[in-house]
PDB file of C-alpha atoms in Angstrom:
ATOM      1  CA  UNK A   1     -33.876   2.700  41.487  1.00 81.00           C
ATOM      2  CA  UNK A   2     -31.457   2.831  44.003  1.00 90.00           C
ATOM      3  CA  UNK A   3     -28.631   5.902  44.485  1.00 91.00           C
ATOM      4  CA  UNK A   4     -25.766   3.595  43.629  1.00 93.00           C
ATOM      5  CA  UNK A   5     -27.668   2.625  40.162  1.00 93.00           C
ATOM      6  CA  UNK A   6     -27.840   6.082  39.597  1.00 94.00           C
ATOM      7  CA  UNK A   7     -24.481   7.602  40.377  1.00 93.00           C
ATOM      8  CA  UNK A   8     -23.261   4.994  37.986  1.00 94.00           C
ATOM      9  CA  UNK A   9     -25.086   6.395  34.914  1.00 94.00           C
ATOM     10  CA  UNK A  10     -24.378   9.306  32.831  1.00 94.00           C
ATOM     11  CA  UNK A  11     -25.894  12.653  32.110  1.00 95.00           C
ATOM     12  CA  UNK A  12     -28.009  11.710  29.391  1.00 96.00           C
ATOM     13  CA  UNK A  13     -29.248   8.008  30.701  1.00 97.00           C
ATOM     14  CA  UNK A  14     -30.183  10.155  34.061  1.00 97.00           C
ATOM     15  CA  UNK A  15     -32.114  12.508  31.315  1.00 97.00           C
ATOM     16  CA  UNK A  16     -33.653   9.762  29.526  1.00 97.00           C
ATOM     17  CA  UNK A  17     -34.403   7.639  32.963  1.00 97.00           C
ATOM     18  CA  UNK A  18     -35.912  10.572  34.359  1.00 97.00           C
ATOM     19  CA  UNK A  19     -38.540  11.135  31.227  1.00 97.00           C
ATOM     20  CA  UNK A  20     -39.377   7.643  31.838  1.00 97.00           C
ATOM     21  CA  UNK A  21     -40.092   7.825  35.187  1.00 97.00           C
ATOM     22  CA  UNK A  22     -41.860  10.642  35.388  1.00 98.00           C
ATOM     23  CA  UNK A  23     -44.603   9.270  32.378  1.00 98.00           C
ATOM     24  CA  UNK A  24     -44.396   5.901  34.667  1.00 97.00           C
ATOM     25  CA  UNK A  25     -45.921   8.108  37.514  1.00 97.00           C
ATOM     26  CA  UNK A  26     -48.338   9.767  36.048  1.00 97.00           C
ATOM     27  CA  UNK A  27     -49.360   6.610  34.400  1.00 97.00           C
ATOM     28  CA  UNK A  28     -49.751   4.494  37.432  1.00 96.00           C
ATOM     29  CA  UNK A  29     -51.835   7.967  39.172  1.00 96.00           C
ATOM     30  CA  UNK A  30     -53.757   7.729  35.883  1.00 96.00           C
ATOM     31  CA  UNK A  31     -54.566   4.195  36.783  1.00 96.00           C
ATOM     32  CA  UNK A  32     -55.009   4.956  39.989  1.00 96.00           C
ATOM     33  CA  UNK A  33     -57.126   7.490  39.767  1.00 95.00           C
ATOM     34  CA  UNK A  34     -59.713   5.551  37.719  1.00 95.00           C
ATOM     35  CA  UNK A  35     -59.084   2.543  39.962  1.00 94.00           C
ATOM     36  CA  UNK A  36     -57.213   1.872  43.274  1.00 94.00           C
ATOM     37  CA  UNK A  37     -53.336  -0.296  42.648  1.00 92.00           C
ATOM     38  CA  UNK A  38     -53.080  -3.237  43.938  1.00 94.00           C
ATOM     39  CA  UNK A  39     -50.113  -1.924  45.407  1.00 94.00           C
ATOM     40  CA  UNK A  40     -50.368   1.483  45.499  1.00 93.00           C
ATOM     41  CA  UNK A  41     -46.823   1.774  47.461  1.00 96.00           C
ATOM     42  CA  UNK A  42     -45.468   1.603  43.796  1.00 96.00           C
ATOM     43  CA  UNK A  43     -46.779   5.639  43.195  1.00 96.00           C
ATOM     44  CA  UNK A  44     -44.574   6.674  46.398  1.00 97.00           C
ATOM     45  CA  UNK A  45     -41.109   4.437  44.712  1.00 97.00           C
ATOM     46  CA  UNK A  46     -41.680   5.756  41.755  1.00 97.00           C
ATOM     47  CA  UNK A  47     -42.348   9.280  43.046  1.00 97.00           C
ATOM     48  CA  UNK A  48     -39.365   9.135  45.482  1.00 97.00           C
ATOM     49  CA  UNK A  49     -37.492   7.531  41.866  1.00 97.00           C
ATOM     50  CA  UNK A  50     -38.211  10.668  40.367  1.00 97.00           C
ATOM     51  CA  UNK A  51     -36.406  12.798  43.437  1.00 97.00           C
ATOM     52  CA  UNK A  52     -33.821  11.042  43.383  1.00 97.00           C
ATOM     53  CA  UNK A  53     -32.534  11.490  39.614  1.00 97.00           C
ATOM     54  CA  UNK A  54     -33.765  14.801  39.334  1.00 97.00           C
ATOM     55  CA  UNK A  55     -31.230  14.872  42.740  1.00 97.00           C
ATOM     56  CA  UNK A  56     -28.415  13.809  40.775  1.00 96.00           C
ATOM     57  CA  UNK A  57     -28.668  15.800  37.782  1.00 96.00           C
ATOM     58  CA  UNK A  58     -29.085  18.381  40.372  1.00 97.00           C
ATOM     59  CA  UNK A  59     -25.542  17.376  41.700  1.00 95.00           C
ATOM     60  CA  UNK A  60     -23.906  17.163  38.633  1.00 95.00           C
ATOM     61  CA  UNK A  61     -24.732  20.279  36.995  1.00 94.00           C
ATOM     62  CA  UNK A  62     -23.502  22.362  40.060  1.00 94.00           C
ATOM     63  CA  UNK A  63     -20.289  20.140  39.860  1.00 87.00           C
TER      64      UNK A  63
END
């Protein structure tokens, strides 16, 4: 997801995206784990994903 998707959602879809794409990691390490990605690039996007909304909600609560 990119930071401009994000800024445009509010505190509960950054809540509920952020569940999601945390299980979606540890999902694709799962995977990964038991055999290599195809693309394993997708476990540092997702990861980085993760940072990124956890950023925001970050932001807002300070706010």
């Amino acid at each position: 997801m990119k930071q401009s998707e994000i800024k445009e959602l509010s505190v509960a879809e950054l809540q509920e995206k952020l569940g999601e794409t945390k299980k979606s990691y540890a999902d694709l390490k799962m995977a990964h784990a038991i055999s290599p990605l195809d693309n394993p690039i997708q476990l540092r996007n997702v990861r980085r994903s993760v940072a990124r909304i956890a950023t925001e909600l970050t932001k807002r609560e300070i706010q």
